[in-house]
C-alpha cells in the first residue's frame, strides 16, 4: 500500500502575474460560494470535544500554525487550509492536548502537499516535533485526517475569497493597502474560534468593509459587490463587521494613500476593472505582527528559515 503522499515538483520560472478576465473571476467566486453549502466547522467544543478542550487550546494551536507557516515560508492560503483541516477533524473526533498538537502539525503537512510547490518534508516534520511523534504515528494521523476530510483538500477559505474580490480593485496602491490590512484581519479571525460561525465569504467581505471604514472612511465597494451581486449573507455580514470592529486597531494611513479618492463603483465599473492577480498564492506574503518581507533565496537574511538551516547543515 502506498503511504508516501509527498508531492514532487520541479521549480521553474513563472510569470509574476497573470491576467484573469472578470467573467473568469466571477465563475471562480461562484465555485467558492457553492462550496459553502457545507458550513464551516463550529460549535464542536460543546458538542464533540469531551476531553477538556477549550477555545484557548485552539487559539494556541492556530497561533502556532501561523508562526510555523511564516517560518517555513508557506502561503497564507496553505495555513488557512491547514487551520480548516484541523477544525474539520475537531468537529468529528474528540482529542486531548497531545493529539491536538499532532493533528495541527499533520494538518500543516497535508495542506503544504496540496498547496505548495515545495511541501514540508517528513524529515522536517520530525524536526518540527523534536522526534516526539514517531514517523509511523505521523503517517497514521495523516491517513485518519484524510479520511475525516474525505479528501476535500481545497476548501473555500476567507483568503481565497479575498484574493478574487481584490482583482476588481482598479487602483494598485489601494489594492496593495487593502490586501495587507485585510489579510492581517483574517489572521486574527483565523485564531478566534468565534468566527467559525461565519461563512468564509462573509469573513472576507467583512474584512474589506472594516478596512475601508476605518482607513478610508467609507463603505467598501468590493464588499457591496459581494453582497449585491454574489448574494453574500447580509445579516451575517453585519454581525461579522460589528465583531471585527471590536478587535481592529487601524494603522496610520500612508500619506500617498490618504490623498487618493476612494469612491464607490457601480457594478458595471467593477466588472471592467479586473486587475492582474498573482500567478501563485505563494508570491504574496501574509501580513502579521512580524515584519513583512517578500520571499527570497539569498542567504543573507537576518534569521534563516528552518529549511535554510537544514540545507546549511546538510
PDB file of C-alpha atoms in Angstrom:
ATOM      1  CA  UNK A   1       0.000   0.000   0.000  1.00  0.00           C
ATOM      2  CA  UNK A   2       1.258   3.449  -0.869  1.00  0.00           C
ATOM      3  CA  UNK A   3       1.744   5.644   2.200  1.00  0.00           C
ATOM      4  CA  UNK A   4       4.009   8.372   0.880  1.00  0.00           C
ATOM      5  CA  UNK A   5       1.784  11.206  -0.360  1.00  0.00           C
ATOM      6  CA  UNK A   6       4.625  13.657  -0.837  1.00  0.00           C
ATOM      7  CA  UNK A   7       4.404  15.995  -3.789  1.00  0.00           C
ATOM      8  CA  UNK A   8       7.371  16.092  -6.167  1.00  0.00           C
ATOM      9  CA  UNK A   9       7.509  19.128  -8.413  1.00  0.00           C
ATOM     10  CA  UNK A  10      10.311  20.865 -10.263  1.00  0.00           C
ATOM     11  CA  UNK A  11      10.665  24.548  -9.570  1.00  0.00           C
ATOM     12  CA  UNK A  12      10.752  26.733 -12.653  1.00  0.00           C
ATOM     13  CA  UNK A  13      10.399  30.372 -13.510  1.00  0.00           C
ATOM     14  CA  UNK A  14       6.857  31.665 -13.895  1.00  0.00           C
ATOM     15  CA  UNK A  15       5.450  34.994 -14.894  1.00  0.00           C
ATOM     16  CA  UNK A  16       4.811  37.095 -11.767  1.00  0.00           C
ATOM     17  CA  UNK A  17       1.216  37.889 -12.687  1.00  0.00           C
ATOM     18  CA  UNK A  18      -1.465  36.632 -14.992  1.00  0.00           C
ATOM     19  CA  UNK A  19      -4.447  38.464 -16.391  1.00  0.00           C
ATOM     20  CA  UNK A  20      -7.810  36.994 -15.495  1.00  0.00           C
ATOM     21  CA  UNK A  21     -10.961  38.046 -17.266  1.00  0.00           C
ATOM     22  CA  UNK A  22     -13.704  39.410 -14.984  1.00  0.00           C
ATOM     23  CA  UNK A  23     -16.016  36.578 -16.049  1.00  0.00           C
ATOM     24  CA  UNK A  24     -13.387  34.017 -15.037  1.00  0.00           C
ATOM     25  CA  UNK A  25     -13.055  35.613 -11.594  1.00  0.00           C
ATOM     26  CA  UNK A  26     -16.829  35.645 -11.185  1.00  0.00           C
ATOM     27  CA  UNK A  27     -17.037  31.978 -12.109  1.00  0.00           C
ATOM     28  CA  UNK A  28     -14.362  31.143  -9.556  1.00  0.00           C
ATOM     29  CA  UNK A  29     -16.168  33.159  -6.885  1.00  0.00           C
ATOM     30  CA  UNK A  30     -19.371  31.265  -7.598  1.00  0.00           C
ATOM     31  CA  UNK A  31     -17.499  27.971  -7.357  1.00  0.00           C
ATOM     32  CA  UNK A  32     -16.215  29.053  -3.950  1.00  0.00           C
ATOM     33  CA  UNK A  33     -19.745  30.026  -2.907  1.00  0.00           C
ATOM     34  CA  UNK A  34     -21.027  26.618  -3.991  1.00  0.00           C
ATOM     35  CA  UNK A  35     -18.542  25.000  -1.598  1.00  0.00           C
ATOM     36  CA  UNK A  36     -20.130  26.946   1.252  1.00  0.00           C
ATOM     37  CA  UNK A  37     -23.211  24.726   1.089  1.00  0.00           C
ATOM     38  CA  UNK A  38     -21.391  22.844   3.841  1.00  0.00           C
ATOM     39  CA  UNK A  39     -20.947  25.255   6.790  1.00  0.00           C
ATOM     40  CA  UNK A  40     -17.584  25.815   8.425  1.00  0.00           C
ATOM     41  CA  UNK A  41     -16.928  23.589  11.453  1.00  0.00           C
ATOM     42  CA  UNK A  42     -18.256  25.373  14.551  1.00  0.00           C
ATOM     43  CA  UNK A  43     -19.807  24.518  17.890  1.00  0.00           C
ATOM     44  CA  UNK A  44     -17.659  21.436  18.301  1.00  0.00           C
ATOM     45  CA  UNK A  45     -16.234  22.490  21.668  1.00  0.00           C
ATOM     46  CA  UNK A  46     -19.646  21.894  23.236  1.00  0.00           C
ATOM     47  CA  UNK A  47     -20.897  19.026  21.090  1.00  0.00           C
ATOM     48  CA  UNK A  48     -17.854  16.909  20.170  1.00  0.00           C
ATOM     49  CA  UNK A  49     -14.921  17.657  22.454  1.00  0.00           C
ATOM     50  CA  UNK A  50     -15.256  15.643  25.662  1.00  0.00           C
ATOM     51  CA  UNK A  51     -11.663  15.639  26.922  1.00  0.00           C
ATOM     52  CA  UNK A  52     -11.485  19.133  28.349  1.00  0.00           C
ATOM     53  CA  UNK A  53     -10.700  21.109  25.208  1.00  0.00           C
ATOM     54  CA  UNK A  54     -11.474  24.825  25.450  1.00  0.00           C
ATOM     55  CA  UNK A  55     -11.174  27.716  22.978  1.00  0.00           C
ATOM     56  CA  UNK A  56      -7.733  28.675  24.307  1.00  0.00           C
ATOM     57  CA  UNK A  57      -6.327  25.315  23.148  1.00  0.00           C
ATOM     58  CA  UNK A  58      -7.418  26.007  19.587  1.00  0.00           C
ATOM     59  CA  UNK A  59      -6.150  29.584  19.786  1.00  0.00           C
ATOM     60  CA  UNK A  60      -2.671  28.437  20.802  1.00  0.00           C
ATOM     61  CA  UNK A  61      -2.582  25.867  18.016  1.00  0.00           C
ATOM     62  CA  UNK A  62      -3.783  28.359  15.390  1.00  0.00           C
ATOM     63  CA  UNK A  63      -1.154  30.875  16.525  1.00  0.00           C
ATOM     64  CA  UNK A  64       1.500  28.164  16.313  1.00  0.00           C
ATOM     65  CA  UNK A  65       0.346  27.247  12.795  1.00  0.00           C
ATOM     66  CA  UNK A  66       0.537  30.870  11.638  1.00  0.00           C
ATOM     67  CA  UNK A  67       4.012  31.259  13.158  1.00  0.00           C
ATOM     68  CA  UNK A  68       5.205  27.968  11.665  1.00  0.00           C
ATOM     69  CA  UNK A  69       3.790  28.936   8.288  1.00  0.00           C
ATOM     70  CA  UNK A  70       5.928  32.080   8.282  1.00  0.00           C
ATOM     71  CA  UNK A  71       8.999  30.134   9.406  1.00  0.00           C
ATOM     72  CA  UNK A  72       8.547  27.629   6.566  1.00  0.00           C
ATOM     73  CA  UNK A  73       7.661  30.399   4.099  1.00  0.00           C
ATOM     74  CA  UNK A  74       4.226  28.917   3.387  1.00  0.00           C
ATOM     75  CA  UNK A  75       1.475  30.936   1.755  1.00  0.00           C
ATOM     76  CA  UNK A  76      -1.454  32.364   3.693  1.00  0.00           C
ATOM     77  CA  UNK A  77      -3.710  30.063   1.645  1.00  0.00           C
ATOM     78  CA  UNK A  78      -1.833  26.993   2.868  1.00  0.00           C
ATOM     79  CA  UNK A  79      -2.024  27.991   6.527  1.00  0.00           C
ATOM     80  CA  UNK A  80      -5.744  28.835   6.303  1.00  0.00           C
ATOM     81  CA  UNK A  81      -6.390  25.454   4.695  1.00  0.00           C
ATOM     82  CA  UNK A  82      -4.404  23.763   7.467  1.00  0.00           C
ATOM     83  CA  UNK A  83      -6.440  25.501  10.165  1.00  0.00           C
ATOM     84  CA  UNK A  84      -9.614  24.464   8.337  1.00  0.00           C
ATOM     85  CA  UNK A  85      -8.389  20.849   8.221  1.00  0.00           C
ATOM     86  CA  UNK A  86      -7.768  20.959  11.966  1.00  0.00           C
ATOM     87  CA  UNK A  87     -11.271  22.340  12.597  1.00  0.00           C
ATOM     88  CA  UNK A  88     -12.895  19.641  10.456  1.00  0.00           C
ATOM     89  CA  UNK A  89     -11.058  16.982  12.449  1.00  0.00           C
ATOM     90  CA  UNK A  90     -12.034  18.561  15.765  1.00  0.00           C
ATOM     91  CA  UNK A  91     -15.667  18.690  14.634  1.00  0.00           C
ATOM     92  CA  UNK A  92     -15.561  14.925  14.106  1.00  0.00           C
ATOM     93  CA  UNK A  93     -13.350  13.480  16.847  1.00  0.00           C
ATOM     94  CA  UNK A  94     -12.560  14.385  20.444  1.00  0.00           C
ATOM     95  CA  UNK A  95      -8.890  14.980  21.296  1.00  0.00           C
ATOM     96  CA  UNK A  96      -6.638  15.642  24.250  1.00  0.00           C
ATOM     97  CA  UNK A  97      -3.765  18.125  24.204  1.00  0.00           C
ATOM     98  CA  UNK A  98      -1.224  15.644  22.869  1.00  0.00           C
ATOM     99  CA  UNK A  99      -3.406  14.515  19.971  1.00  0.00           C
ATOM    100  CA  UNK A 100      -4.386  18.127  19.222  1.00  0.00           C
ATOM    101  CA  UNK A 101      -0.730  19.032  18.722  1.00  0.00           C
ATOM    102  CA  UNK A 102      -0.270  16.101  16.355  1.00  0.00           C
ATOM    103  CA  UNK A 103      -3.446  16.967  14.414  1.00  0.00           C
ATOM    104  CA  UNK A 104      -2.377  20.592  13.930  1.00  0.00           C
ATOM    105  CA  UNK A 105       1.082  19.567  12.782  1.00  0.00           C
ATOM    106  CA  UNK A 106      -0.212  16.956  10.335  1.00  0.00           C
ATOM    107  CA  UNK A 107      -2.791  19.444   9.033  1.00  0.00           C
ATOM    108  CA  UNK A 108       0.102  21.734   8.067  1.00  0.00           C
ATOM    109  CA  UNK A 109       1.859  18.776   6.460  1.00  0.00           C
ATOM    110  CA  UNK A 110      -1.171  17.795   4.353  1.00  0.00           C
ATOM    111  CA  UNK A 111      -2.024  21.390   3.378  1.00  0.00           C
ATOM    112  CA  UNK A 112       1.536  22.006   2.199  1.00  0.00           C
ATOM    113  CA  UNK A 113       1.349  18.940  -0.051  1.00  0.00           C
ATOM    114  CA  UNK A 114      -1.787  20.281  -1.678  1.00  0.00           C
ATOM    115  CA  UNK A 115      -0.957  23.972  -1.968  1.00  0.00           C
ATOM    116  CA  UNK A 116       2.827  24.415  -2.012  1.00  0.00           C
ATOM    117  CA  UNK A 117       5.319  23.815  -4.850  1.00  0.00           C
ATOM    118  CA  UNK A 118       7.751  22.655  -2.183  1.00  0.00           C
ATOM    119  CA  UNK A 119       5.787  20.934   0.599  1.00  0.00           C
ATOM    120  CA  UNK A 120       7.003  20.192   4.103  1.00  0.00           C
ATOM    121  CA  UNK A 121       9.088  17.016   4.117  1.00  0.00           C
ATOM    122  CA  UNK A 122       8.717  14.137   6.559  1.00  0.00           C
ATOM    123  CA  UNK A 123      12.245  14.871   7.811  1.00  0.00           C
ATOM    124  CA  UNK A 124      11.163  18.432   8.543  1.00  0.00           C
ATOM    125  CA  UNK A 125       8.096  17.120  10.349  1.00  0.00           C
ATOM    126  CA  UNK A 126      10.297  15.028  12.602  1.00  0.00           C
ATOM    127  CA  UNK A 127      12.489  18.036  13.355  1.00  0.00           C
ATOM    128  CA  UNK A 128       9.407  20.171  13.918  1.00  0.00           C
ATOM    129  CA  UNK A 129       8.063  17.866  16.620  1.00  0.00           C
ATOM    130  CA  UNK A 130      11.563  17.228  18.001  1.00  0.00           C
ATOM    131  CA  UNK A 131      11.027  13.499  17.336  1.00  0.00           C
ATOM    132  CA  UNK A 132       8.295  13.332  19.991  1.00  0.00           C
ATOM    133  CA  UNK A 133       5.993  11.628  17.486  1.00  0.00           C
ATOM    134  CA  UNK A 134       7.438   8.661  15.561  1.00  0.00           C
ATOM    135  CA  UNK A 135       7.126   8.650  11.787  1.00  0.00           C
ATOM    136  CA  UNK A 136       4.603   5.795  11.923  1.00  0.00           C
ATOM    137  CA  UNK A 137       2.329   7.857  14.168  1.00  0.00           C
ATOM    138  CA  UNK A 138       2.531  10.860  11.836  1.00  0.00           C
ATOM    139  CA  UNK A 139       1.615   8.678   8.841  1.00  0.00           C
ATOM    140  CA  UNK A 140      -1.270   7.106  10.741  1.00  0.00           C
ATOM    141  CA  UNK A 141      -2.644  10.519  11.698  1.00  0.00           C
ATOM    142  CA  UNK A 142      -2.277  11.680   8.093  1.00  0.00           C
ATOM    143  CA  UNK A 143      -4.428   8.766   6.918  1.00  0.00           C
ATOM    144  CA  UNK A 144      -7.015   9.467   9.593  1.00  0.00           C
ATOM    145  CA  UNK A 145      -7.138  13.176   8.766  1.00  0.00           C
ATOM    146  CA  UNK A 146      -7.604  12.468   5.049  1.00  0.00           C
ATOM    147  CA  UNK A 147     -10.409  10.053   5.914  1.00  0.00           C
ATOM    148  CA  UNK A 148     -12.165  12.666   8.068  1.00  0.00           C
ATOM    149  CA  UNK A 149     -11.685  15.300   5.353  1.00  0.00           C
ATOM    150  CA  UNK A 150     -12.991  12.845   2.724  1.00  0.00           C
ATOM    151  CA  UNK A 151     -10.119  14.138   0.575  1.00  0.00           C
ATOM    152  CA  UNK A 152     -11.692  17.580   0.312  1.00  0.00           C
ATOM    153  CA  UNK A 153      -8.396  19.416   0.301  1.00  0.00           C
ATOM    154  CA  UNK A 154      -9.279  22.681  -1.421  1.00  0.00           C
ATOM    155  CA  UNK A 155     -11.828  24.406   0.832  1.00  0.00           C
ATOM    156  CA  UNK A 156     -13.317  27.846   0.274  1.00  0.00           C
ATOM    157  CA  UNK A 157     -11.311  29.973   2.713  1.00  0.00           C
ATOM    158  CA  UNK A 158     -11.632  33.694   3.505  1.00  0.00           C
ATOM    159  CA  UNK A 159      -8.233  34.254   1.854  1.00  0.00           C
ATOM    160  CA  UNK A 160      -9.450  32.676  -1.397  1.00  0.00           C
ATOM    161  CA  UNK A 161     -12.499  34.964  -1.468  1.00  0.00           C
ATOM    162  CA  UNK A 162     -10.385  37.998  -0.602  1.00  0.00           C
ATOM    163  CA  UNK A 163      -7.920  37.410  -3.446  1.00  0.00           C
ATOM    164  CA  UNK A 164     -10.678  37.131  -6.032  1.00  0.00           C
ATOM    165  CA  UNK A 165     -12.546  40.199  -4.779  1.00  0.00           C
ATOM    166  CA  UNK A 166      -9.356  42.273  -4.800  1.00  0.00           C
ATOM    167  CA  UNK A 167      -8.836  41.644  -8.510  1.00  0.00           C
ATOM    168  CA  UNK A 168     -11.692  44.116  -9.101  1.00  0.00           C
ATOM    169  CA  UNK A 169      -9.843  46.987  -7.371  1.00  0.00           C
ATOM    170  CA  UNK A 170      -8.594  49.346 -10.082  1.00  0.00           C
ATOM    171  CA  UNK A 171      -6.093  51.458  -8.075  1.00  0.00           C
ATOM    172  CA  UNK A 172      -2.877  49.453  -7.478  1.00  0.00           C
ATOM    173  CA  UNK A 173      -1.792  51.318  -4.331  1.00  0.00           C
ATOM    174  CA  UNK A 174      -5.228  50.886  -2.766  1.00  0.00           C
ATOM    175  CA  UNK A 175      -5.292  47.242  -3.801  1.00  0.00           C
ATOM    176  CA  UNK A 176      -1.996  46.606  -2.002  1.00  0.00           C
ATOM    177  CA  UNK A 177      -3.110  48.510   1.083  1.00  0.00           C
ATOM    178  CA  UNK A 178      -6.451  46.690   1.218  1.00  0.00           C
ATOM    179  CA  UNK A 179      -4.772  43.327   0.845  1.00  0.00           C
ATOM    180  CA  UNK A 180      -2.232  43.874   3.609  1.00  0.00           C
ATOM    181  CA  UNK A 181      -4.749  45.262   6.096  1.00  0.00           C
ATOM    182  CA  UNK A 182      -7.459  42.720   5.274  1.00  0.00           C
ATOM    183  CA  UNK A 183      -5.031  39.790   5.412  1.00  0.00           C
ATOM    184  CA  UNK A 184      -3.927  40.879   8.856  1.00  0.00           C
ATOM    185  CA  UNK A 185      -7.563  40.950   9.946  1.00  0.00           C
ATOM    186  CA  UNK A 186      -8.139  37.486   8.512  1.00  0.00           C
ATOM    187  CA  UNK A 187      -5.216  36.189  10.566  1.00  0.00           C
ATOM    188  CA  UNK A 188      -6.883  37.453  13.729  1.00  0.00           C
ATOM    189  CA  UNK A 189     -10.162  35.848  12.685  1.00  0.00           C
ATOM    190  CA  UNK A 190      -8.455  32.524  11.947  1.00  0.00           C
ATOM    191  CA  UNK A 191      -7.144  32.461  15.511  1.00  0.00           C
ATOM    192  CA  UNK A 192     -10.536  33.244  17.084  1.00  0.00           C
ATOM    193  CA  UNK A 193     -12.872  30.238  17.364  1.00  0.00           C
ATOM    194  CA  UNK A 194     -15.939  32.514  17.457  1.00  0.00           C
ATOM    195  CA  UNK A 195     -15.518  33.446  13.778  1.00  0.00           C
ATOM    196  CA  UNK A 196     -16.152  29.839  12.754  1.00  0.00           C
ATOM    197  CA  UNK A 197     -19.893  30.571  12.750  1.00  0.00           C
ATOM    198  CA  UNK A 198     -19.476  32.877   9.737  1.00  0.00           C
ATOM    199  CA  UNK A 199     -19.097  31.607   6.150  1.00  0.00           C
ATOM    200  CA  UNK A 200     -15.735  32.332   4.537  1.00  0.00           C
ATOM    201  CA  UNK A 201     -17.319  34.720   2.018  1.00  0.00           C
ATOM    202  CA  UNK A 202     -18.805  36.753   4.857  1.00  0.00           C
ATOM    203  CA  UNK A 203     -15.481  36.961   6.709  1.00  0.00           C
ATOM    204  CA  UNK A 204     -13.645  38.155   3.578  1.00  0.00           C
ATOM    205  CA  UNK A 205     -16.275  40.779   2.710  1.00  0.00           C
ATOM    206  CA  UNK A 206     -16.443  41.970   6.311  1.00  0.00           C
ATOM    207  CA  UNK A 207     -12.656  42.385   6.450  1.00  0.00           C
ATOM    208  CA  UNK A 208     -12.776  44.634   3.370  1.00  0.00           C
ATOM    209  CA  UNK A 209     -15.641  46.637   4.865  1.00  0.00           C
ATOM    210  CA  UNK A 210     -13.835  47.175   8.176  1.00  0.00           C
ATOM    211  CA  UNK A 211     -10.594  48.239   6.474  1.00  0.00           C
ATOM    212  CA  UNK A 212     -12.406  50.724   4.231  1.00  0.00           C
ATOM    213  CA  UNK A 213     -14.491  52.103   7.098  1.00  0.00           C
ATOM    214  CA  UNK A 214     -11.516  52.618   9.398  1.00  0.00           C
ATOM    215  CA  UNK A 215      -8.845  53.626   6.889  1.00  0.00           C
ATOM    216  CA  UNK A 216     -10.772  55.382   4.136  1.00  0.00           C
ATOM    217  CA  UNK A 217     -13.896  56.487   5.982  1.00  0.00           C
ATOM    218  CA  UNK A 218     -16.302  54.866   3.523  1.00  0.00           C
ATOM    219  CA  UNK A 219     -18.086  51.630   2.766  1.00  0.00           C
ATOM    220  CA  UNK A 220     -16.259  49.060   0.661  1.00  0.00           C
ATOM    221  CA  UNK A 221     -17.472  48.814  -2.955  1.00  0.00           C
ATOM    222  CA  UNK A 222     -15.963  45.335  -3.104  1.00  0.00           C
ATOM    223  CA  UNK A 223     -17.996  44.236  -0.081  1.00  0.00           C
ATOM    224  CA  UNK A 224     -21.081  45.811  -1.667  1.00  0.00           C
ATOM    225  CA  UNK A 225     -20.391  43.823  -4.820  1.00  0.00           C
ATOM    226  CA  UNK A 226     -20.151  40.622  -2.765  1.00  0.00           C
ATOM    227  CA  UNK A 227     -23.484  41.383  -1.089  1.00  0.00           C
ATOM    228  CA  UNK A 228     -25.452  42.666  -4.070  1.00  0.00           C
ATOM    229  CA  UNK A 229     -24.117  40.560  -6.932  1.00  0.00           C
ATOM    230  CA  UNK A 230     -22.772  37.394  -5.327  1.00  0.00           C
ATOM    231  CA  UNK A 231     -25.507  37.127  -2.720  1.00  0.00           C
ATOM    232  CA  UNK A 232     -23.307  37.001   0.383  1.00  0.00           C
ATOM    233  CA  UNK A 233     -25.451  36.730   3.533  1.00  0.00           C
ATOM    234  CA  UNK A 234     -26.213  40.342   4.542  1.00  0.00           C
ATOM    235  CA  UNK A 235     -27.280  39.613   8.136  1.00  0.00           C
ATOM    236  CA  UNK A 236     -24.196  37.518   8.857  1.00  0.00           C
ATOM    237  CA  UNK A 237     -22.105  40.227   7.180  1.00  0.00           C
ATOM    238  CA  UNK A 238     -23.418  42.905   9.565  1.00  0.00           C
ATOM    239  CA  UNK A 239     -22.768  40.718  12.605  1.00  0.00           C
ATOM    240  CA  UNK A 240     -19.253  39.875  11.414  1.00  0.00           C
ATOM    241  CA  UNK A 241     -18.397  43.529  10.723  1.00  0.00           C
ATOM    242  CA  UNK A 242     -19.585  44.518  14.190  1.00  0.00           C
ATOM    243  CA  UNK A 243     -17.442  41.814  15.777  1.00  0.00           C
ATOM    244  CA  UNK A 244     -14.373  42.714  13.719  1.00  0.00           C
ATOM    245  CA  UNK A 245     -14.654  46.377  14.650  1.00  0.00           C
ATOM    246  CA  UNK A 246     -14.051  45.430  18.289  1.00  0.00           C
ATOM    247  CA  UNK A 247     -10.650  43.905  17.554  1.00  0.00           C
ATOM    248  CA  UNK A 248      -9.387  46.087  14.745  1.00  0.00           C
ATOM    249  CA  UNK A 249      -6.888  48.833  15.538  1.00  0.00           C
ATOM    250  CA  UNK A 250      -6.417  50.788  12.301  1.00  0.00           C
ATOM    251  CA  UNK A 251      -2.870  51.635  11.341  1.00  0.00           C
ATOM    252  CA  UNK A 252      -1.894  55.120  10.227  1.00  0.00           C
ATOM    253  CA  UNK A 253      -2.781  55.597   6.588  1.00  0.00           C
ATOM    254  CA  UNK A 254       0.228  56.258   4.406  1.00  0.00           C
ATOM    255  CA  UNK A 255       0.274  59.857   3.115  1.00  0.00           C
ATOM    256  CA  UNK A 256       0.046  58.849  -0.536  1.00  0.00           C
ATOM    257  CA  UNK A 257      -2.958  56.657   0.233  1.00  0.00           C
ATOM    258  CA  UNK A 258      -4.670  59.343   2.261  1.00  0.00           C
ATOM    259  CA  UNK A 259      -4.620  61.633  -0.768  1.00  0.00           C
ATOM    260  CA  UNK A 260      -6.349  59.094  -3.003  1.00  0.00           C
ATOM    261  CA  UNK A 261     -10.078  59.361  -3.525  1.00  0.00           C
ATOM    262  CA  UNK A 262     -11.710  56.004  -2.891  1.00  0.00           C
ATOM    263  CA  UNK A 263     -15.122  56.289  -4.479  1.00  0.00           C
ATOM    264  CA  UNK A 264     -17.720  53.544  -4.625  1.00  0.00           C
ATOM    265  CA  UNK A 265     -18.102  51.969  -8.026  1.00  0.00           C
ATOM    266  CA  UNK A 266     -21.269  50.607  -9.565  1.00  0.00           C
ATOM    267  CA  UNK A 267     -21.430  47.014 -10.780  1.00  0.00           C
ATOM    268  CA  UNK A 268     -20.595  47.887 -14.371  1.00  0.00           C
ATOM    269  CA  UNK A 269     -17.332  49.522 -13.320  1.00  0.00           C
ATOM    270  CA  UNK A 270     -16.412  46.619 -11.068  1.00  0.00           C
ATOM    271  CA  UNK A 271     -16.945  44.275 -13.991  1.00  0.00           C
ATOM    272  CA  UNK A 272     -14.415  46.100 -16.167  1.00  0.00           C
ATOM    273  CA  UNK A 273     -11.753  46.828 -13.545  1.00  0.00           C
ATOM    274  CA  UNK A 274     -10.311  43.355 -13.080  1.00  0.00           C
ATOM    275  CA  UNK A 275      -6.620  43.694 -12.214  1.00  0.00           C
ATOM    276  CA  UNK A 276      -3.773  41.192 -12.629  1.00  0.00           C
ATOM    277  CA  UNK A 277      -3.693  38.606  -9.896  1.00  0.00           C
ATOM    278  CA  UNK A 278      -0.735  36.678  -8.602  1.00  0.00           C
ATOM    279  CA  UNK A 279       0.251  33.643 -10.628  1.00  0.00           C
ATOM    280  CA  UNK A 280       0.869  31.805  -7.371  1.00  0.00           C
ATOM    281  CA  UNK A 281      -0.553  32.497  -3.911  1.00  0.00           C
ATOM    282  CA  UNK A 282       2.902  31.828  -2.501  1.00  0.00           C
ATOM    283  CA  UNK A 283       4.165  35.038  -4.081  1.00  0.00           C
ATOM    284  CA  UNK A 284       2.126  37.126  -1.647  1.00  0.00           C
ATOM    285  CA  UNK A 285       3.210  37.391   1.964  1.00  0.00           C
ATOM    286  CA  UNK A 286       0.811  37.056   4.841  1.00  0.00           C
ATOM    287  CA  UNK A 287       0.942  40.328   6.820  1.00  0.00           C
ATOM    288  CA  UNK A 288       1.161  39.797  10.563  1.00  0.00           C
ATOM    289  CA  UNK A 289       2.808  41.012  13.693  1.00  0.00           C
ATOM    290  CA  UNK A 290       6.224  40.188  12.303  1.00  0.00           C
ATOM    291  CA  UNK A 291       7.944  42.395   9.744  1.00  0.00           C
ATOM    292  CA  UNK A 292       6.583  41.763   6.242  1.00  0.00           C
ATOM    293  CA  UNK A 293       9.050  40.724   3.569  1.00  0.00           C
ATOM    294  CA  UNK A 294       8.966  39.089   0.169  1.00  0.00           C
ATOM    295  CA  UNK A 295      10.213  35.553  -0.308  1.00  0.00           C
ATOM    296  CA  UNK A 296      13.792  35.496  -1.467  1.00  0.00           C
ATOM    297  CA  UNK A 297      16.508  32.973  -1.906  1.00  0.00           C
ATOM    298  CA  UNK A 298      19.512  34.928  -0.678  1.00  0.00           C
ATOM    299  CA  UNK A 299      21.281  33.533   2.322  1.00  0.00           C
ATOM    300  CA  UNK A 300      21.943  36.885   3.956  1.00  0.00           C
ATOM    301  CA  UNK A 301      18.634  37.039   5.846  1.00  0.00           C
ATOM    302  CA  UNK A 302      18.924  38.073   9.454  1.00  0.00           C
ATOM    303  CA  UNK A 303      17.437  34.753  10.559  1.00  0.00           C
ATOM    304  CA  UNK A 304      17.424  31.721   8.317  1.00  0.00           C
ATOM    305  CA  UNK A 305      14.251  29.667   7.982  1.00  0.00           C
ATOM    306  CA  UNK A 306      14.236  26.043   9.204  1.00  0.00           C
ATOM    307  CA  UNK A 307      14.761  24.903   5.627  1.00  0.00           C
ATOM    308  CA  UNK A 308      17.796  27.122   5.122  1.00  0.00           C
ATOM    309  CA  UNK A 309      19.252  25.893   8.390  1.00  0.00           C
ATOM    310  CA  UNK A 310      18.679  22.317   7.307  1.00  0.00           C
ATOM    311  CA  UNK A 311      20.387  22.912   3.954  1.00  0.00           C
ATOM    312  CA  UNK A 312      23.299  24.605   5.681  1.00  0.00           C
ATOM    313  CA  UNK A 313      23.884  21.603   7.927  1.00  0.00           C
ATOM    314  CA  UNK A 314      23.403  19.019   5.169  1.00  0.00           C
TER     315      UNK A 314
END
